[in-house]
Amino acid sequence: MILNFKHILWLFYLCGPSIIKPVTGSLSGKVTLPCFFPIPHSTPVTSPYGAIIYKDYLWIKWTKIFGMTESTVLVAQNGVIKIDPNYRNRISVPSHPEDVGDASLTVVKLRASDAGTYRCDVMYGIDDTHSTINLDVTGVVFHYRPNSGRYTLTFQEAVQTCLNIGATIVTPSQLKAAYDDGYEQCDAGWCSDQTVRYPMTRTRSPCSGDLKNKTGVRSYGRRKPTETYDVYCYADRLDGNVFYAPVTHKMTFDEAQKECAKHGAELASTGQLHVAWKRGLHQCNYGWVRDGSVRLPIIKPSPRCGKGKTGVFCLYRNKNQTGFPEPTRKFGAYCIGGKSSFVSLPLITLTGDVMLFVDKLILIPQVLI
Ligand SMILES: *[C@@H]1O[C@H](CO)[C@@H](O)[C@H](O)[C@H]1NC(C)=O
Ligand SMILES: *[C@@H]1O[C@H](CO)[C@@H](O)[C@H](O)[C@H]1NC(C)=O
């Protein structure tokens, strides 16, 4: 790729004087990206028609930086605010920033796609202030179907099933945030408020549900706890490194457990594998995880890996997408813990854009030498 002079200047601007502050929020949660500016001493001006307090002109701009391009998130000029439609009803700045010297951006209903680098520019009187903040959004929502088959979990079992795989049952707002990021699954699953829902970004039969041909999260409403469905889980934490066991041969479930133990590790849970995937784990090999399922974490899809889609894919025993593979079948293994030089997970949430950004930063020395 070719970097022109403007790009290089831009990279210096970004990486040079200002320190990038990290802020972390969780999916569907709330964060505040800090931006403070000095309040100038403006002298009150008395006009011939009476006392008028002279107000300095205030201009606030929040920008999101994607790789080499930027997009405006919010502009506020003396009380008039313009907001990017992607952020409508989700962002705000203090109502009288000039009184407090605070133009911090509050973001609610966080989406994974909100992750990235933000810049705040403030002009007030003769002062110019800039700051750059990196936002990481943690948490991942996933559909879970146990080995027992499709639609086999009561509400209590659904709650427990998510806990057993290192996750919690999803809240409706977490499921909505995942949907807003493009998550789609045509299977009804329990949510924490005892409703049953599923997210559809496209309309297709037989997935139309209560919204007919509209897109959105479908809901069956609140159901009796004894009814049975799949479940949607949410995972956020990762204590340790998830890595693909560094062996060339394939293993049965028992062998996979032993292989992880050889590395001072154990098979990763389904929740841990999803969090690792969200943080950048990509491996085009099916591997065992702790619940006896076999999964495939794909970030960079190709026809062979993920059939052109990103996600953590599950390998079912039956054609109708039920059952885990027999434990005697042979696959790789996803382990957690231990000392492996294999995966040191990037801490940036990898939407494609942020990944691009990281790649380009790595390019700098090659360009300058
Ligand atoms: C949705 O369904 C209604 C009634 O079935 C139909 O009139 C309408 O054209 C459909 N809209 C789309 C976008 O398919
Ligand atoms: C799926 O297929 C398996 C094996 O063929 C069968 O036992 C099971 O009842 C099927 N489940 C559904 C929901 O169709």
CSV table of C-alpha atoms and ligand atoms in Angstrom, one decimal:
chain,number,residue,atom,x,y,z
A,1,MET,CA,0.0,0.0,0.0
A,2,ILE,CA,1.1,3.6,-0.5
A,3,LEU,CA,1.0,6.2,2.2
A,4,ASN,CA,1.0,9.7,1.0
A,5,PHE,CA,2.4,12.7,2.8
A,6,LYS,CA,-0.9,13.7,4.3
A,7,HIS,CA,-1.4,10.2,5.8
A,8,ILE,CA,2.1,10.3,7.4
A,9,LEU,CA,1.4,13.7,8.9
A,10,TRP,CA,-1.9,12.3,10.2
A,11,LEU,CA,-0.2,9.3,11.7
A,12,PHE,CA,2.2,11.6,13.5
A,13,TYR,CA,-0.7,13.7,14.7
A,14,LEU,CA,-2.4,10.6,16.0
A,15,CYS,CA,0.6,8.9,17.6
A,16,GLY,CA,2.7,11.9,18.4
A,17,PRO,CA,2.0,14.4,21.1
A,18,SER,CA,-1.3,13.3,22.5
A,19,ILE,CA,-1.4,10.2,24.6
A,20,ILE,CA,-4.3,7.9,23.7
A,21,LYS,CA,-6.4,7.2,26.8
A,22,PRO,CA,-8.1,3.8,27.0
A,23,VAL,CA,-11.8,3.6,28.1
A,24,THR,CA,-13.6,0.3,28.4
A,25,GLY,CA,-17.3,-0.3,28.5
A,26,SER,CA,-19.5,-3.4,28.2
A,27,LEU,CA,-22.0,-4.3,25.5
A,28,SER,CA,-25.3,-2.4,26.0
A,29,GLY,CA,-23.7,-0.4,28.9
A,30,LYS,CA,-22.6,3.2,29.3
A,31,VAL,CA,-19.2,5.0,29.1
A,32,THR,CA,-18.0,8.5,29.2
A,33,LEU,CA,-15.1,9.5,27.0
A,34,PRO,CA,-13.3,12.3,28.8
A,35,CYS,CA,-12.6,15.7,27.2
A,36,PHE,CA,-11.8,18.8,29.3
A,37,PHE,CA,-10.9,22.2,28.2
A,38,PRO,CA,-9.8,25.5,29.9
A,39,ILE,CA,-12.4,28.1,30.6
A,40,PRO,CA,-11.0,31.5,29.3
A,41,HIS,CA,-11.4,34.6,31.4
A,42,SER,CA,-13.8,36.5,29.3
A,43,THR,CA,-14.4,40.1,30.3
A,44,PRO,CA,-18.1,41.0,30.5
A,45,VAL,CA,-18.9,43.6,27.8
A,46,THR,CA,-21.4,46.3,28.5
A,47,SER,CA,-23.2,47.4,25.5
A,48,PRO,CA,-25.0,50.8,25.1
A,49,TYR,CA,-28.3,49.1,25.5
A,50,GLY,CA,-27.6,47.5,28.9
A,51,ALA,CA,-25.3,44.9,30.4
A,52,ILE,CA,-24.6,42.0,28.2
A,53,ILE,CA,-22.3,39.2,29.2
A,54,TYR,CA,-19.9,38.6,26.4
A,55,LYS,CA,-19.8,34.9,25.6
A,56,ASP,CA,-16.9,33.3,23.8
A,57,TYR,CA,-17.7,31.2,20.8
A,58,LEU,CA,-17.7,27.5,21.7
A,59,TRP,CA,-17.3,24.7,19.2
A,60,ILE,CA,-17.1,21.0,20.1
A,61,LYS,CA,-16.4,18.2,17.6
A,62,TRP,CA,-16.2,14.5,18.3
A,63,THR,CA,-14.7,12.3,15.5
A,64,LYS,CA,-14.3,8.6,15.1
A,65,ILE,CA,-11.1,7.5,13.4
A,66,PHE,CA,-11.2,4.4,11.2
A,67,GLY,CA,-7.9,3.5,9.7
A,68,MET,CA,-7.1,6.4,7.5
A,69,THR,CA,-10.6,8.0,7.4
A,70,GLU,CA,-12.6,9.9,10.0
A,71,SER,CA,-16.3,10.3,10.5
A,72,THR,CA,-18.0,13.0,12.5
A,73,VAL,CA,-20.0,11.7,15.5
A,74,LEU,CA,-21.2,15.0,17.1
A,75,VAL,CA,-20.8,18.7,16.5
A,76,ALA,CA,-22.0,21.2,19.0
A,77,GLN,CA,-21.8,25.0,18.3
A,78,ASN,CA,-23.2,27.3,20.9
A,79,GLY,CA,-26.1,25.1,21.9
A,80,VAL,CA,-26.9,23.6,18.5
A,81,ILE,CA,-26.0,19.9,18.3
A,82,LYS,CA,-25.7,17.6,15.2
A,83,ILE,CA,-25.4,13.9,15.7
A,84,ASP,CA,-24.5,11.0,13.3
A,85,PRO,CA,-27.7,8.9,12.9
A,86,ASN,CA,-25.8,5.8,14.0
A,87,TYR,CA,-25.5,7.4,17.4
A,88,ARG,CA,-29.0,8.9,17.6
A,89,ASN,CA,-30.4,8.8,21.1
A,90,ARG,CA,-27.2,7.2,22.4
A,91,ILE,CA,-24.8,10.0,22.9
A,92,SER,CA,-24.7,13.3,24.8
A,93,VAL,CA,-22.3,16.0,26.0
A,94,PRO,CA,-22.9,18.2,29.1
A,95,SER,CA,-25.7,20.7,28.6
A,96,HIS,CA,-23.5,23.8,29.5
A,97,PRO,CA,-20.0,22.6,28.6
A,98,GLU,CA,-18.7,26.2,28.8
A,99,ASP,CA,-19.6,26.5,32.5
A,100,VAL,CA,-17.6,23.4,33.5
A,101,GLY,CA,-14.9,23.1,30.8
A,102,ASP,CA,-16.2,19.6,30.1
A,103,ALA,CA,-17.1,18.3,26.7
A,104,SER,CA,-17.0,14.6,27.6
A,105,LEU,CA,-19.0,12.3,25.4
A,106,THR,CA,-21.4,9.9,27.1
A,107,VAL,CA,-22.4,6.9,25.1
A,108,VAL,CA,-25.2,4.5,26.2
A,109,LYS,CA,-26.5,1.3,24.7
A,110,LEU,CA,-22.9,0.5,23.7
A,111,ARG,CA,-22.4,-1.7,20.6
A,112,ALA,CA,-19.3,-3.6,19.7
A,113,SER,CA,-19.0,-1.5,16.6
A,114,ASP,CA,-18.6,1.6,18.8
A,115,ALA,CA,-15.1,0.4,19.7
A,116,GLY,CA,-12.3,2.4,18.2
A,117,THR,CA,-10.5,5.7,18.4
A,118,TYR,CA,-12.3,8.9,19.1
A,119,ARG,CA,-11.0,12.5,19.0
A,120,CYS,CA,-12.4,15.5,20.7
A,121,ASP,CA,-11.7,19.0,19.3
A,122,VAL,CA,-12.8,22.0,21.3
A,123,MET,CA,-12.4,25.6,20.3
A,124,TYR,CA,-13.3,28.1,23.0
A,125,GLY,CA,-12.3,31.7,22.7
A,126,ILE,CA,-8.7,31.6,21.5
A,127,ASP,CA,-8.0,28.1,23.0
A,128,ASP,CA,-7.9,24.9,21.0
A,129,THR,CA,-8.0,21.6,22.8
A,130,HIS,CA,-7.6,18.1,21.4
A,131,SER,CA,-7.7,14.7,23.1
A,132,THR,CA,-7.8,11.2,21.7
A,133,ILE,CA,-9.5,8.3,23.5
A,134,ASN,CA,-9.5,4.6,22.6
A,135,LEU,CA,-12.8,2.9,23.4
A,136,ASP,CA,-13.0,-0.8,23.9
A,137,VAL,CA,-16.3,-2.5,24.2
A,138,THR,CA,-16.2,-5.9,25.9
A,139,GLY,CA,-18.8,-8.6,25.9
A,140,VAL,CA,-20.2,-11.0,23.3
A,141,VAL,CA,-23.7,-12.5,22.9
A,142,PHE,CA,-24.1,-16.0,21.5
A,143,HIS,CA,-26.8,-18.6,20.9
A,144,TYR,CA,-26.4,-21.9,22.8
A,145,ARG,CA,-28.0,-25.2,22.1
A,146,PRO,CA,-27.1,-28.0,24.5
A,147,ASN,CA,-26.1,-31.6,23.5
A,148,SER,CA,-29.7,-32.6,24.4
A,149,GLY,CA,-31.1,-31.0,21.2
A,150,ARG,CA,-33.1,-28.1,19.9
A,151,TYR,CA,-35.5,-26.4,22.3
A,152,THR,CA,-34.8,-28.6,25.3
A,153,LEU,CA,-34.1,-26.0,28.1
A,154,THR,CA,-36.6,-24.8,30.7
A,155,PHE,CA,-36.0,-21.2,31.9
A,156,GLN,CA,-34.1,-22.5,35.1
A,157,GLU,CA,-32.0,-24.8,33.0
A,158,ALA,CA,-31.3,-22.0,30.5
A,159,VAL,CA,-30.0,-19.8,33.3
A,160,GLN,CA,-27.8,-22.6,34.7
A,161,THR,CA,-26.6,-23.7,31.2
A,162,CYS,CA,-25.1,-20.3,30.5
A,163,LEU,CA,-23.3,-20.3,34.0
A,164,ASN,CA,-22.0,-23.8,33.3
A,165,ILE,CA,-20.2,-22.6,30.1
A,166,GLY,CA,-18.6,-19.5,31.7
A,167,ALA,CA,-21.3,-17.0,30.7
A,168,THR,CA,-24.6,-15.5,31.9
A,169,ILE,CA,-28.0,-15.5,30.4
A,170,VAL,CA,-28.4,-12.5,28.1
A,171,THR,CA,-30.4,-9.5,29.0
A,172,PRO,CA,-32.8,-8.1,26.4
A,173,SER,CA,-30.7,-5.0,26.0
A,174,GLN,CA,-27.5,-7.0,25.4
A,175,LEU,CA,-29.3,-9.0,22.7
A,176,LYS,CA,-30.5,-5.8,21.2
A,177,ALA,CA,-27.0,-4.3,21.2
A,178,ALA,CA,-25.7,-7.5,19.4
A,179,TYR,CA,-28.5,-7.2,16.9
A,180,ASP,CA,-27.6,-3.6,16.2
A,181,ASP,CA,-24.1,-4.9,15.4
A,182,GLY,CA,-25.6,-7.3,12.9
A,183,TYR,CA,-26.0,-10.5,14.9
A,184,GLU,CA,-28.7,-12.8,13.5
A,185,GLN,CA,-29.9,-16.2,14.6
A,186,CYS,CA,-33.2,-17.9,13.6
A,187,ASP,CA,-33.6,-19.8,16.9
A,188,ALA,CA,-35.8,-18.8,19.8
A,189,GLY,CA,-33.8,-18.5,23.0
A,190,TRP,CA,-34.5,-17.5,26.6
A,191,CYS,CA,-33.5,-14.1,27.9
A,192,SER,CA,-32.9,-13.1,31.5
A,193,ASP,CA,-36.4,-11.5,31.9
A,194,GLN,CA,-38.0,-14.9,31.0
A,195,THR,CA,-38.9,-13.7,27.6
A,196,VAL,CA,-38.0,-15.7,24.5
A,197,ARG,CA,-36.5,-13.8,21.5
A,198,TYR,CA,-34.3,-14.1,18.5
A,199,PRO,CA,-32.5,-11.4,16.4
A,200,MET,CA,-33.1,-11.2,12.6
A,201,THR,CA,-31.4,-8.6,10.5
A,202,ARG,CA,-33.0,-9.9,7.3
A,203,THR,CA,-36.5,-11.2,6.8
A,204,ARG,CA,-36.9,-14.7,5.6
A,205,SER,CA,-39.4,-17.4,6.3
A,206,PRO,CA,-39.7,-19.3,8.5
A,207,CYS,CA,-38.0,-16.8,10.8
A,208,SER,CA,-40.4,-13.9,10.5
A,209,GLY,CA,-42.0,-14.3,13.9
A,210,ASP,CA,-44.0,-11.5,15.4
A,211,LEU,CA,-42.4,-8.9,13.1
A,212,LYS,CA,-43.5,-10.5,9.8
A,213,ASN,CA,-41.2,-9.1,7.1
A,214,LYS,CA,-39.7,-6.3,9.3
A,215,THR,CA,-36.1,-6.7,10.7
A,216,GLY,CA,-35.6,-6.6,14.4
A,217,VAL,CA,-35.4,-8.8,17.5
A,218,ARG,CA,-38.4,-11.1,17.5
A,219,SER,CA,-40.1,-11.8,20.8
A,220,TYR,CA,-42.5,-14.5,21.9
A,221,GLY,CA,-43.1,-12.4,25.0
A,222,ARG,CA,-42.8,-13.7,28.5
A,223,ARG,CA,-43.2,-17.5,28.6
A,224,LYS,CA,-44.0,-20.0,31.3
A,225,PRO,CA,-40.7,-21.2,32.8
A,226,THR,CA,-41.6,-24.8,32.0
A,227,GLU,CA,-41.6,-24.2,28.2
A,228,THR,CA,-38.4,-25.2,26.5
A,229,TYR,CA,-36.2,-23.3,24.1
A,230,ASP,CA,-32.6,-22.7,23.3
A,231,VAL,CA,-30.8,-19.9,25.2
A,232,TYR,CA,-28.8,-16.7,24.4
A,233,CYS,CA,-25.7,-16.2,26.7
A,234,TYR,CA,-23.4,-13.3,27.3
A,235,ALA,CA,-19.7,-13.6,28.1
A,236,ASP,CA,-17.3,-10.8,29.1
A,237,ARG,CA,-14.4,-12.0,31.2
A,238,LEU,CA,-11.3,-13.9,30.2
A,239,ASP,CA,-8.8,-14.9,32.9
A,240,GLY,CA,-6.0,-16.4,30.9
A,241,ASN,CA,-5.0,-17.0,27.3
A,242,VAL,CA,-7.1,-19.1,25.0
A,243,PHE,CA,-5.0,-20.9,22.4
A,244,TYR,CA,-5.4,-23.7,19.8
A,245,ALA,CA,-3.4,-26.7,21.0
A,246,PRO,CA,-0.1,-26.7,19.0
A,247,VAL,CA,-0.4,-30.2,17.6
A,248,THR,CA,-0.5,-31.4,14.1
A,249,HIS,CA,-2.6,-34.5,14.8
A,250,LYS,CA,-6.3,-34.5,15.6
A,251,MET,CA,-7.6,-35.8,19.0
A,252,THR,CA,-10.6,-37.4,20.7
A,253,PHE,CA,-12.2,-35.4,23.5
A,254,ASP,CA,-10.1,-37.3,26.1
A,255,GLU,CA,-6.9,-36.7,24.2
A,256,ALA,CA,-7.8,-33.1,23.8
A,257,GLN,CA,-8.2,-32.7,27.6
A,258,LYS,CA,-4.8,-34.4,28.1
A,259,GLU,CA,-3.2,-32.2,25.5
A,260,CYS,CA,-4.3,-29.0,27.2
A,261,ALA,CA,-3.0,-30.4,30.6
A,262,LYS,CA,0.4,-30.9,29.0
A,263,HIS,CA,0.5,-27.1,28.5
A,264,GLY,CA,-0.5,-26.4,32.1
A,265,ALA,CA,-4.0,-25.5,30.7
A,266,GLU,CA,-7.5,-27.0,30.4
A,267,LEU,CA,-10.1,-27.0,27.7
A,268,ALA,CA,-11.6,-23.6,27.3
A,269,SER,CA,-15.3,-23.1,28.0
A,270,THR,CA,-17.6,-22.0,25.2
A,271,GLY,CA,-18.0,-18.6,26.9
A,272,GLN,CA,-14.2,-18.2,27.0
A,273,LEU,CA,-13.8,-19.2,23.4
A,274,HIS,CA,-16.4,-16.5,22.4
A,275,VAL,CA,-14.6,-13.8,24.4
A,276,ALA,CA,-11.2,-14.8,22.9
A,277,TRP,CA,-12.8,-14.7,19.4
A,278,LYS,CA,-14.2,-11.3,20.1
A,279,ARG,CA,-10.6,-10.2,21.1
A,280,GLY,CA,-9.1,-11.5,17.9
A,281,LEU,CA,-8.7,-15.3,18.0
A,282,HIS,CA,-8.9,-16.7,14.5
A,283,GLN,CA,-8.3,-20.3,13.8
A,284,CYS,CA,-9.5,-22.2,10.8
A,285,ASN,CA,-9.7,-25.6,12.6
A,286,TYR,CA,-12.5,-27.2,14.5
A,287,GLY,CA,-11.5,-27.8,18.2
A,288,TRP,CA,-13.0,-29.4,21.3
A,289,VAL,CA,-14.2,-27.1,24.1
A,290,ARG,CA,-15.0,-28.1,27.7
A,291,ASP,CA,-18.7,-28.9,27.3
A,292,GLY,CA,-17.9,-31.5,24.7
A,293,SER,CA,-18.9,-29.3,21.7
A,294,VAL,CA,-16.6,-28.6,18.8
A,295,ARG,CA,-16.2,-25.0,17.6
A,296,LEU,CA,-14.5,-22.9,15.0
A,297,PRO,CA,-13.6,-19.2,15.7
A,298,ILE,CA,-13.4,-17.1,12.5
A,299,ILE,CA,-12.5,-13.5,12.2
A,300,LYS,CA,-11.2,-13.4,8.6
A,301,PRO,CA,-13.7,-15.5,6.7
A,302,SER,CA,-13.0,-17.3,3.5
A,303,PRO,CA,-15.0,-19.9,1.5
A,304,ARG,CA,-13.2,-22.7,3.5
A,305,CYS,CA,-13.3,-20.9,6.9
A,306,GLY,CA,-16.7,-19.9,8.0
A,307,LYS,CA,-18.3,-19.9,4.6
A,308,GLY,CA,-17.6,-16.2,4.2
A,309,LYS,CA,-19.0,-15.3,7.6
A,310,THR,CA,-17.3,-14.3,10.9
A,311,GLY,CA,-18.3,-15.9,14.1
A,312,VAL,CA,-17.8,-18.9,16.3
A,313,PHE,CA,-19.3,-21.9,14.5
A,314,CYS,CA,-20.6,-25.0,16.2
A,315,LEU,CA,-20.2,-28.5,14.6
A,316,TYR,CA,-23.4,-30.5,15.2
A,317,ARG,CA,-23.7,-34.3,15.0
A,318,ASN,CA,-27.0,-34.3,13.1
A,319,LYS,CA,-28.0,-32.6,9.9
A,320,ASN,CA,-30.9,-30.9,11.7
A,321,GLN,CA,-28.2,-29.0,13.8
A,322,THR,CA,-28.6,-30.9,17.0
A,323,GLY,CA,-26.2,-32.9,19.2
A,324,PHE,CA,-22.4,-32.6,19.8
A,325,PRO,CA,-20.1,-34.9,17.9
A,326,GLU,CA,-19.3,-38.3,19.4
A,327,PRO,CA,-16.3,-37.9,21.9
A,328,THR,CA,-14.4,-40.5,19.9
A,329,ARG,CA,-14.3,-38.2,16.8
A,330,LYS,CA,-11.0,-36.4,16.2
A,331,PHE,CA,-10.5,-32.6,16.2
A,332,GLY,CA,-8.1,-30.0,17.5
A,333,ALA,CA,-8.5,-28.4,21.0
A,334,TYR,CA,-9.0,-24.9,22.4
A,335,CYS,CA,-7.2,-24.6,25.7
A,336,ILE,CA,-7.1,-21.8,28.3
A,337,GLY,CA,-4.3,-20.9,30.7
A,338,GLY,CA,-0.8,-22.2,30.8
A,339,LYS,CA,2.2,-20.7,29.1
A,340,SER,CA,1.8,-20.7,25.4
A,341,SER,CA,3.7,-18.5,23.1
A,342,PHE,CA,1.0,-19.1,20.6
A,343,VAL,CA,-1.6,-16.5,21.2
A,344,SER,CA,-1.1,-13.1,22.9
A,345,LEU,CA,-4.5,-11.6,22.3
A,346,PRO,CA,-4.8,-8.0,21.2
A,347,LEU,CA,-6.6,-5.9,23.7
A,348,ILE,CA,-8.4,-3.9,21.1
A,349,THR,CA,-11.8,-5.0,20.2
A,350,LEU,CA,-11.5,-6.1,16.6
A,351,THR,CA,-14.1,-4.8,14.4
A,352,GLY,CA,-12.6,-4.9,10.9
A,353,ASP,CA,-11.9,-1.2,11.1
A,354,VAL,CA,-9.8,-1.2,14.2
A,355,MET,CA,-7.9,-4.2,12.9
A,356,LEU,CA,-7.1,-2.1,9.8
A,357,PHE,CA,-6.0,0.7,12.0
A,358,VAL,CA,-3.6,-1.6,13.9
A,359,ASP,CA,-2.2,-3.0,10.7
A,360,LYS,CA,-1.5,0.4,9.4
A,361,LEU,CA,0.2,1.5,12.6
A,362,ILE,CA,2.5,-1.5,12.2
A,363,LEU,CA,3.3,-0.3,8.7
A,364,ILE,CA,4.8,3.0,9.9
A,365,PRO,CA,8.4,1.9,10.4
A,366,GLN,CA,8.5,0.4,6.9
A,367,VAL,CA,7.2,3.6,5.4
A,368,LEU,CA,9.6,5.8,7.1
A,369,ILE,CA,12.8,3.8,6.6
B,1,LIG,C1,-44.4,-6.9,4.0
B,1,LIG,O1,-45.6,-7.7,4.1
B,1,LIG,C2,-46.8,-6.9,3.7
B,1,LIG,C3,-48.0,-7.7,3.9
B,1,LIG,O2,-47.7,-9.1,3.9
B,1,LIG,C4,-46.6,-6.4,2.2
B,1,LIG,O3,-47.7,-5.7,1.8
B,1,LIG,C5,-45.3,-5.6,2.1
B,1,LIG,O4,-45.1,-5.3,0.7
B,1,LIG,C6,-44.1,-6.4,2.6
B,1,LIG,N1,-43.0,-5.6,2.6
B,1,LIG,C7,-41.8,-6.0,2.1
B,1,LIG,C8,-40.7,-5.0,2.2
B,1,LIG,O5,-41.6,-7.1,1.7
B,2,LIG,C1,-32.7,-34.2,14.7
B,2,LIG,O1,-32.2,-35.4,14.3
B,2,LIG,C2,-32.0,-36.4,15.2
B,2,LIG,C3,-31.2,-37.6,14.6
B,2,LIG,O2,-31.6,-37.8,13.3
B,2,LIG,C4,-33.3,-36.8,15.8
B,2,LIG,O3,-33.1,-37.8,16.8
B,2,LIG,C5,-34.0,-35.6,16.5
B,2,LIG,O4,-35.3,-35.9,16.9
B,2,LIG,C6,-34.1,-34.5,15.4
B,2,LIG,N1,-34.5,-33.3,16.1
B,2,LIG,C7,-35.4,-32.4,15.6
B,2,LIG,C8,-35.8,-31.2,16.4
B,2,LIG,O5,-35.8,-32.5,14.5
